[in-house]
Coordinates of C-alpha atoms in Angstrom, one line a residue:
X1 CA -12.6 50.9 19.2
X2 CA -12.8 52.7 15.6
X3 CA -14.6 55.4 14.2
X4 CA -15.3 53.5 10.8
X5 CA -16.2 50.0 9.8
X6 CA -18.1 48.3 7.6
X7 CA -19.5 45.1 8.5
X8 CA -17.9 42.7 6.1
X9 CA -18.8 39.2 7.2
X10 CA -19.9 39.3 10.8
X11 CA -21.1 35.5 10.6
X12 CA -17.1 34.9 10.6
X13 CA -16.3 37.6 13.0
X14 CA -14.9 39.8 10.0
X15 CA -15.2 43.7 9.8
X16 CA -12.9 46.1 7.8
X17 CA -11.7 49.2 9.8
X18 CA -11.6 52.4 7.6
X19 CA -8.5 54.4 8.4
X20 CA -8.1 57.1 5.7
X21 CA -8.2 55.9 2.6
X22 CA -7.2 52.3 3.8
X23 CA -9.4 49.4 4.7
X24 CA -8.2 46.8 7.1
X25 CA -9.8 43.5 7.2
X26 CA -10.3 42.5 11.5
X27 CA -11.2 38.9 12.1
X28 CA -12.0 37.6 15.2
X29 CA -10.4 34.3 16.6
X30 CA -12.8 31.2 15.4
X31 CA -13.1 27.7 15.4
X32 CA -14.9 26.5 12.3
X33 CA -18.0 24.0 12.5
X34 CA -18.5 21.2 10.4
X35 CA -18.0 21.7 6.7
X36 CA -21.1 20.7 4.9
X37 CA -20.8 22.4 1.8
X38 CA -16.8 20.7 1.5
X39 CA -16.4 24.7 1.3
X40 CA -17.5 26.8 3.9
X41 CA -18.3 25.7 7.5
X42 CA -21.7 25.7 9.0
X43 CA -20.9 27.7 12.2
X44 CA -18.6 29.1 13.8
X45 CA -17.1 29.7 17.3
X46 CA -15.6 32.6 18.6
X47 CA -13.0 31.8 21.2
X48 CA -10.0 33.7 22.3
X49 CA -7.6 30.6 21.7
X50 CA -4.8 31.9 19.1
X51 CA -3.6 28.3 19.1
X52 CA -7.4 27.5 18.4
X53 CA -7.6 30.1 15.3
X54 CA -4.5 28.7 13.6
X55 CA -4.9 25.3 13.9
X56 CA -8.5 25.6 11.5
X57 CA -5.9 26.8 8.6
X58 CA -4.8 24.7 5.7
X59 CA -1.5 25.2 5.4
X60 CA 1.6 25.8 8.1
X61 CA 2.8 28.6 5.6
X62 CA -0.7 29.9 6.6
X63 CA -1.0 29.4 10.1
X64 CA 1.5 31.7 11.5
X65 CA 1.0 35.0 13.5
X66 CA 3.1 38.2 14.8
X67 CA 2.6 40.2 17.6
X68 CA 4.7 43.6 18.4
X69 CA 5.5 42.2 21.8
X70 CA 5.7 38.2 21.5
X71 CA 7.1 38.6 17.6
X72 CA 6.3 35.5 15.6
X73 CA 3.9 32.7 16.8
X74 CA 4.4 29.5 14.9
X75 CA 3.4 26.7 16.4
X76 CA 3.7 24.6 13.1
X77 CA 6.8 25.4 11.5
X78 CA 5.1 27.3 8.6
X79 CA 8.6 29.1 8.5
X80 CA 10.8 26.4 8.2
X81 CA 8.3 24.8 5.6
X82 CA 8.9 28.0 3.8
X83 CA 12.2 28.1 4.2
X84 CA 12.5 24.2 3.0
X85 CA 10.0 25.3 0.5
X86 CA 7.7 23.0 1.6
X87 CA 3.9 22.9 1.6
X88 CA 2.5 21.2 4.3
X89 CA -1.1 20.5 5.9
X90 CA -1.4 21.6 9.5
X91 CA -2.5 18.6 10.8
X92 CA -4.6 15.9 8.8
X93 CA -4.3 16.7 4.9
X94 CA -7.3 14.5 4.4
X95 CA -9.3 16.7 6.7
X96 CA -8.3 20.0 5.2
X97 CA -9.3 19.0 2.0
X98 CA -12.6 17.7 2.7
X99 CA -13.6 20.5 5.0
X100 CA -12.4 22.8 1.6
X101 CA -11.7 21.1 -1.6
X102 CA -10.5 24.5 -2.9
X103 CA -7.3 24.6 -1.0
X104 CA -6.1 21.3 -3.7
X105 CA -6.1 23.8 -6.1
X106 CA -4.6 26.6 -3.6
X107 CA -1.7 24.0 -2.5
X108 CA -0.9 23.8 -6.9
X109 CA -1.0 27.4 -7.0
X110 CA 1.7 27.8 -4.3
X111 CA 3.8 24.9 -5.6
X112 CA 3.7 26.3 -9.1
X113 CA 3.9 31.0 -8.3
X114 CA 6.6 30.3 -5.2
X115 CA 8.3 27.1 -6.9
X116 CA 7.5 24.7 -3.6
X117 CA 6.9 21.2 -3.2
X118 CA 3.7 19.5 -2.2
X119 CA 4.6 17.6 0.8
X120 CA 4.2 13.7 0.4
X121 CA 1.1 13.2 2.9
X122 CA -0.3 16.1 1.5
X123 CA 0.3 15.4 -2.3
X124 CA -1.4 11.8 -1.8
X125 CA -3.9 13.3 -0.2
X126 CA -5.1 15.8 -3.6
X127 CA -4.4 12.8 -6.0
X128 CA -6.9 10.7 -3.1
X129 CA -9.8 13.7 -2.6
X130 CA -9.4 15.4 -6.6
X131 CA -13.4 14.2 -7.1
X132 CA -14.0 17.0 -4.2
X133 CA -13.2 19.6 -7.3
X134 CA -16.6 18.7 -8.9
X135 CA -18.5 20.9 -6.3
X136 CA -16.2 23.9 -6.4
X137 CA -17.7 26.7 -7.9
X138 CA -16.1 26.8 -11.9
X139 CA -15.0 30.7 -11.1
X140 CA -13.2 30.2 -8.1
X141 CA -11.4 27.1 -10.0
X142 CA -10.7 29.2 -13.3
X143 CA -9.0 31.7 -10.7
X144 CA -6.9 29.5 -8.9
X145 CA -5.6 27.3 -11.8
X146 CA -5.6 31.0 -13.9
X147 CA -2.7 31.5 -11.0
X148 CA -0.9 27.9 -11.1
X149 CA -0.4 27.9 -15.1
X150 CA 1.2 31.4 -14.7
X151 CA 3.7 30.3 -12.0
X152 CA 7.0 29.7 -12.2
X153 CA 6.4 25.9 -11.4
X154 CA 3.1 25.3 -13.7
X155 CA 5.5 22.3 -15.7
X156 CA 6.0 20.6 -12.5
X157 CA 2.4 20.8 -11.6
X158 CA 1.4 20.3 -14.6
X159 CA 3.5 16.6 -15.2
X160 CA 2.6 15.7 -11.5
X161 CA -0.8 16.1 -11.1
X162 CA -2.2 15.9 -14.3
X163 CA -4.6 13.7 -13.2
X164 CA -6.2 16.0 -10.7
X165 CA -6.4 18.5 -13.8
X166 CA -8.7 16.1 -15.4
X167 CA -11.6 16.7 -12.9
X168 CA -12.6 20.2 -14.1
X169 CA -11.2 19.5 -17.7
X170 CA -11.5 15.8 -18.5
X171 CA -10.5 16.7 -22.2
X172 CA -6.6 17.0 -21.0
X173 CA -7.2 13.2 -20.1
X174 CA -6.6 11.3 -23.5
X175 CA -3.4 14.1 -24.5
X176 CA -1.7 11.9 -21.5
X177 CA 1.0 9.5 -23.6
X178 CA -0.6 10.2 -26.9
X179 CA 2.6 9.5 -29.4
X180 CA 2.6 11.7 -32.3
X181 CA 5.2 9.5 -34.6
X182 CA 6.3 12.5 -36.8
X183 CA 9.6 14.0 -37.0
X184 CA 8.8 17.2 -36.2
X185 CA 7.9 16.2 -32.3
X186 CA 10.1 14.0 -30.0
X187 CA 6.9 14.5 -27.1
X188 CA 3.7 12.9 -26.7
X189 CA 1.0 15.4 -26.6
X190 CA 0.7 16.6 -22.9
X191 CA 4.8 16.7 -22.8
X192 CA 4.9 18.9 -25.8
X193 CA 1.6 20.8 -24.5
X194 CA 3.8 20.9 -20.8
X195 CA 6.5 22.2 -22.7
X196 CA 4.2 25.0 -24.7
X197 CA 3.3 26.2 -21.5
X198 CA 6.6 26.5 -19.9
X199 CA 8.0 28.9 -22.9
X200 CA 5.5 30.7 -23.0
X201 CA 5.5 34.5 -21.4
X202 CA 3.5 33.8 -17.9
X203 CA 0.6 35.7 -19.3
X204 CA -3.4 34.2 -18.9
X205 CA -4.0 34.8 -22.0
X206 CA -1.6 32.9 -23.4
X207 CA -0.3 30.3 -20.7
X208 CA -4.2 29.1 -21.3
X209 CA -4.0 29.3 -24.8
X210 CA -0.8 27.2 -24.5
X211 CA -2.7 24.6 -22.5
X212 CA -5.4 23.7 -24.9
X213 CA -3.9 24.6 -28.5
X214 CA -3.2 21.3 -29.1
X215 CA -6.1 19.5 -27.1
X216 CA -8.0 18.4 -30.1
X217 CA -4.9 16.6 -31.5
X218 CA -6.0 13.3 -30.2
X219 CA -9.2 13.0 -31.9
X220 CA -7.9 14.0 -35.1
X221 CA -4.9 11.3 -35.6
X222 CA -4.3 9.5 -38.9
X223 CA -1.2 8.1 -39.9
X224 CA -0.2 7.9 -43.8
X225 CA 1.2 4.7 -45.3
X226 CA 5.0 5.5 -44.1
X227 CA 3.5 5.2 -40.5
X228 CA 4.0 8.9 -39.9
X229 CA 1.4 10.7 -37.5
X230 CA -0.8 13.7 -38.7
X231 CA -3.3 15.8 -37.2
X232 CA -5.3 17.0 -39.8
X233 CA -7.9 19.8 -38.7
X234 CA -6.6 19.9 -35.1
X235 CA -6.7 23.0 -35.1
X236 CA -10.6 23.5 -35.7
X237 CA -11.3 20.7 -33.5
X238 CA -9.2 22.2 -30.7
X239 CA -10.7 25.5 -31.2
X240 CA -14.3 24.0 -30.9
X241 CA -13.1 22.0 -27.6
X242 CA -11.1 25.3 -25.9
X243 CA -14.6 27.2 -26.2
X244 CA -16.8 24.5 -24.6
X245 CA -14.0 24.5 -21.7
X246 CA -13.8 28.1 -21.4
X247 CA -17.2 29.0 -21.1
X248 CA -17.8 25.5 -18.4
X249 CA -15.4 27.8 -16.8
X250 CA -16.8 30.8 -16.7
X251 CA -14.4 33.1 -18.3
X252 CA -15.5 36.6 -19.4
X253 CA -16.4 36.6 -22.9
X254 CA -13.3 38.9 -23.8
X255 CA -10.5 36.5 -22.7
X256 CA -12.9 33.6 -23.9
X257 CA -12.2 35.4 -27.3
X258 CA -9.0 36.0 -26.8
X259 CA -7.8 32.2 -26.0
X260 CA -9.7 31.0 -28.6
X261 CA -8.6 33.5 -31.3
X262 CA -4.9 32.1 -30.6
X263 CA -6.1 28.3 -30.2
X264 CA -7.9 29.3 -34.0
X265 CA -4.6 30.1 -35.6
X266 CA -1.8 28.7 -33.4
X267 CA -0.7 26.8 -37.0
X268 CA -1.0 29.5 -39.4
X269 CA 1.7 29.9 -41.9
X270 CA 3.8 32.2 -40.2
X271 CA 7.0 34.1 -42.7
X272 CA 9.2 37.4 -42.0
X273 CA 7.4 38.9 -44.5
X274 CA 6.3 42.8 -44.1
X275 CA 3.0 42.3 -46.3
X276 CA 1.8 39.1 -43.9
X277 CA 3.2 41.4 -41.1
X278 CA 1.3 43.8 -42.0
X279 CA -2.3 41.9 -42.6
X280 CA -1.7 39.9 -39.3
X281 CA -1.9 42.8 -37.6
X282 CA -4.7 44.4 -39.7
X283 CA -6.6 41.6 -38.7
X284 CA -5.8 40.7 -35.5
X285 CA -4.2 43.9 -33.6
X286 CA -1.4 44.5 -32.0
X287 CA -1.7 42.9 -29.4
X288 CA -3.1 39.6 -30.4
X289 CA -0.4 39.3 -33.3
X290 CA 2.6 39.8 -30.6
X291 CA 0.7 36.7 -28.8
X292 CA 0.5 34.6 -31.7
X293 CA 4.0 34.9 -32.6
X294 CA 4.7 34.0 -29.5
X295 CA 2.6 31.2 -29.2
X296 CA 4.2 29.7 -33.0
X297 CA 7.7 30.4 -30.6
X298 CA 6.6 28.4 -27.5
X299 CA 5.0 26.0 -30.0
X300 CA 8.1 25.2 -31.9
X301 CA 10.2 25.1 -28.5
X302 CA 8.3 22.1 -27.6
X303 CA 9.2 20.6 -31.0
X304 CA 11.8 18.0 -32.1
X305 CA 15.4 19.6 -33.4
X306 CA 14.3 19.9 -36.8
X307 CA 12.0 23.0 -36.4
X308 CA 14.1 25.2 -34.5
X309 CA 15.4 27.2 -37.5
X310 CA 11.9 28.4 -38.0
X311 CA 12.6 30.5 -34.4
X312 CA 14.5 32.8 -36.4
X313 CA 11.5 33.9 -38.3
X314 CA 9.7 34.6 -35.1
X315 CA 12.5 36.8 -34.2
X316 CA 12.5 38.6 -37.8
X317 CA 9.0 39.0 -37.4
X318 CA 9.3 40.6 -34.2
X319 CA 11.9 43.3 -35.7
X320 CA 9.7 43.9 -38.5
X321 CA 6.5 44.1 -35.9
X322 CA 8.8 47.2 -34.4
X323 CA 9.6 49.1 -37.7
X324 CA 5.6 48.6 -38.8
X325 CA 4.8 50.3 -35.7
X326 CA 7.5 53.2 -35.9
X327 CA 6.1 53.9 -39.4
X328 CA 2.7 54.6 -37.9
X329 CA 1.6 52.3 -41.2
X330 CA -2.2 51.9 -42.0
X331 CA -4.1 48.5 -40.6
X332 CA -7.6 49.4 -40.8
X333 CA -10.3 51.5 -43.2
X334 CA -10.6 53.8 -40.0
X335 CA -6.3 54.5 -40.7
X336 CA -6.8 55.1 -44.7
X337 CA -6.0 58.5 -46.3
X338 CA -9.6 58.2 -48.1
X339 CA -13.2 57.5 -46.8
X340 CA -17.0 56.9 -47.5
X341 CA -16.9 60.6 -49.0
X342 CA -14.6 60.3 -51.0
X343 CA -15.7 57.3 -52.7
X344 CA -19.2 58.9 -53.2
X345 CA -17.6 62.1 -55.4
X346 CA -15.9 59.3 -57.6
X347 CA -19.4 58.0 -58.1
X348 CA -19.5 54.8 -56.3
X349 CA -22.7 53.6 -54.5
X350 CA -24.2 51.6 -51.8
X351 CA -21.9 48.3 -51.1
X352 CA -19.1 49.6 -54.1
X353 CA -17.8 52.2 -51.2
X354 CA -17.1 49.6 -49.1
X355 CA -16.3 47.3 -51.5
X356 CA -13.5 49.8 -53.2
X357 CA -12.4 51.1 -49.7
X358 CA -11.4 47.6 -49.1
X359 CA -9.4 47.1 -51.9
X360 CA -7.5 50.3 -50.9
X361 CA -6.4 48.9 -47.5
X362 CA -5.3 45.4 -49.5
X363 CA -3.1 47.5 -52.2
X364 CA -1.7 49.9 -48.9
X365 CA -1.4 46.4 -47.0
X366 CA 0.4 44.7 -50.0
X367 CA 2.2 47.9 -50.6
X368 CA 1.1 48.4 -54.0
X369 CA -0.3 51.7 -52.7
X370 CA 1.1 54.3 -50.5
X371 CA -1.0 55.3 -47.5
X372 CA -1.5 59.1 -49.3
X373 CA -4.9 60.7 -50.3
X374 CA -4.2 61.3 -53.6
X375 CA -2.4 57.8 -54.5
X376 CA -5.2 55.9 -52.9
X377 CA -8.2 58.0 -55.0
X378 CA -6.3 57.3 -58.3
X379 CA -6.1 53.5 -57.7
X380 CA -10.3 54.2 -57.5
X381 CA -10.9 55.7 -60.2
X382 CA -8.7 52.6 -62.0
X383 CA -10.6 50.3 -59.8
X384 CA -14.2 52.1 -61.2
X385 CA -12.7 52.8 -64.6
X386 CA -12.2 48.3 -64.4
X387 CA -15.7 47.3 -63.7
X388 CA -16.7 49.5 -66.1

């Protein structure tokens, strides 16, 4: 019938049709075999049943059809469960997630990017078959709960199925209930960490490093003698934690980094100060700088009343983020005025050029030095004239 395809899957009946530039994926009606794998089935069988095809699908939202001539074909009510907002097995929910244990997580991910409810059956169903997530694949569940926590809804998953969460990261388990007993939170752990989450820009990068800032909190309580509750080194411990989970998922080593940078320093002393401006984002970039000050913003949302002054600093800091930029200022050794040359004609040698050309970014950083040439190779020649 076409002039161009490419044999995509033709064990499922699947070929894409080239038409210019576009490729169509064309799947022939099937009914699926047993699932073996609980993820793919074994066989399948054409048939030219539509009511067949559509009745294999997991959800009603999914099991609807159009035709030019007919118009819509849904023999489920997938549009009224869209309409109610409603996600609904076709047919027996415990079936469809044991055929595919995957389509738990795909049933959170709608719930939480199109703001639906899990329908009752099919709720019980994911709380009843969530030990079928141990044999998904950890990329294809980093993807789909990637998705969820970026939703609209990820709080509401989040509190209601928090226990199907703890199959691929069983380290969320003891955050459930943990009291913190200090003033600054009026949430246990997961509600504040539920809380992180939800003010924080739906971003991966940072809705993930929302989710497991705090996840080393438990195993790091002490309480003084007042009874008050601290988390001393929480931070390290969480950092340690986040990578283990992160790379058991399979993320890229990039956003790996990335998370676990903001995990890292998610309790840094943060003030509206242009020279800690400045460094922060000498040290960390732009872009990871704007994500921790808006992780410290989410972070003290999900605090008690007494820290919400501090979010005025987080909005200082983002004015003064915007002026730093305007002025083009210097971050790095590759931004100064001077360089490795330079140092050498003053008469410094081996590690003393990098040695001095780092103290020139500090004094430009601290603003005790202006980012010009011949400012910058006089404060040398006092540093070299010094350690003399």
């Amino acid at each position: 019938l076409f002039h161009r395809t490419v044999d995509t899957g033709l064990q499922h009946g699947t070929v894409t049709v080239l038409m210019e530039k576009e490729g169509y994926e064309v799947t022939t009606y099937r009914v699926d075999g047993e699932y073996e794998d609980g993820r793919h089935p074994k066989e399948v069988t054409f048939t030219a049943s539509r009511e067949e095809d559509l009745k294999r699908r997991d959800f009603t939202i999914n099991a609807m059809a159009y035709n030019p001539s007919s118009g819509l074909v849904d023999l489920f009510g997938g549009l009224e469960d869209i309409e109610r907002k409603i996600i609904r097995c076709v047919g027996d929910p415990d079936r469809r997630f044991r055929e595919d244990g995957l389509r738990m997580l795909r049933a959170l991910r709608f719930a939480s990017v199109y703001g639906m409810k899990i329908e009752d059956a099919a709720a019980s169903a994911i709380h009843r078959n969530k030990d079928l997530l141990r044999e998904i694949a950890a990329e294809r569940v980093q993807s789909e709960l990637t998705k969820m926590l970026c939703g609209k809804g990820a709080a509401a998953v989040l509190r209601g199925f928090s226990d199907v969460l703890t199959v691929p990261i069983p380290e969320l388990a003891p955050m459930f209930g943990f009291g913190q007993h200090n003033p600054h939170h009026d949430r246990d752990v997961w509600e504040h960490t539920i809380a992180v989450v939800e003010y924080t820009p739906p971003e991966p990068i940072l809705r993930w490093a929302a989710l497991l800032h705090d996840i080393g909190k438990p195993s790091c309580f002490s309480r003084t003698e007042d009874g008050v509750g601290h988390f001393f080194g929480h931070a390290e411990q969480s950092t340690v934690m986040a990578e283990q989970i992160l790379n058991r998922l399979r993320f890229d080593r990039d956003g790996r980094e990335r998370i676990v940078r903001l995990v890292r320093f998610h309790d840094m002393p943060l003030t509206a100060d242009r020279r800690l401006v400045k460094r922060l984002l000498s040290k960390h970039g732009e872009e990871a700088a704007r994500q921790l000050i808006e992780l410290h913003r989410a972070d003290t949302w999900g605090q008690s009343a007494v820290c919400k002054p501090r979010l005025a600093v987080f909005d200082a800091m983002d004015a003064i983020v915007e002026e730093i930029l305007r002025e083009e200022a210097c971050f790095s050794l590759k931004d100064l005025a001077v360089n490795g040359t330079d140092m050498l004609d003053l008469g410094f040698r081996g590690r003393e050029i990098g040695a001095v050309l780092q103290k020139c970014l500090d004094a430009v950083l601290d603003e005790r030095a202006a980012n010009d040439r011949e400012e910058l190779l006089s404060f040398a020649r006092a540093e070299r004239t010094a350690a003399k």
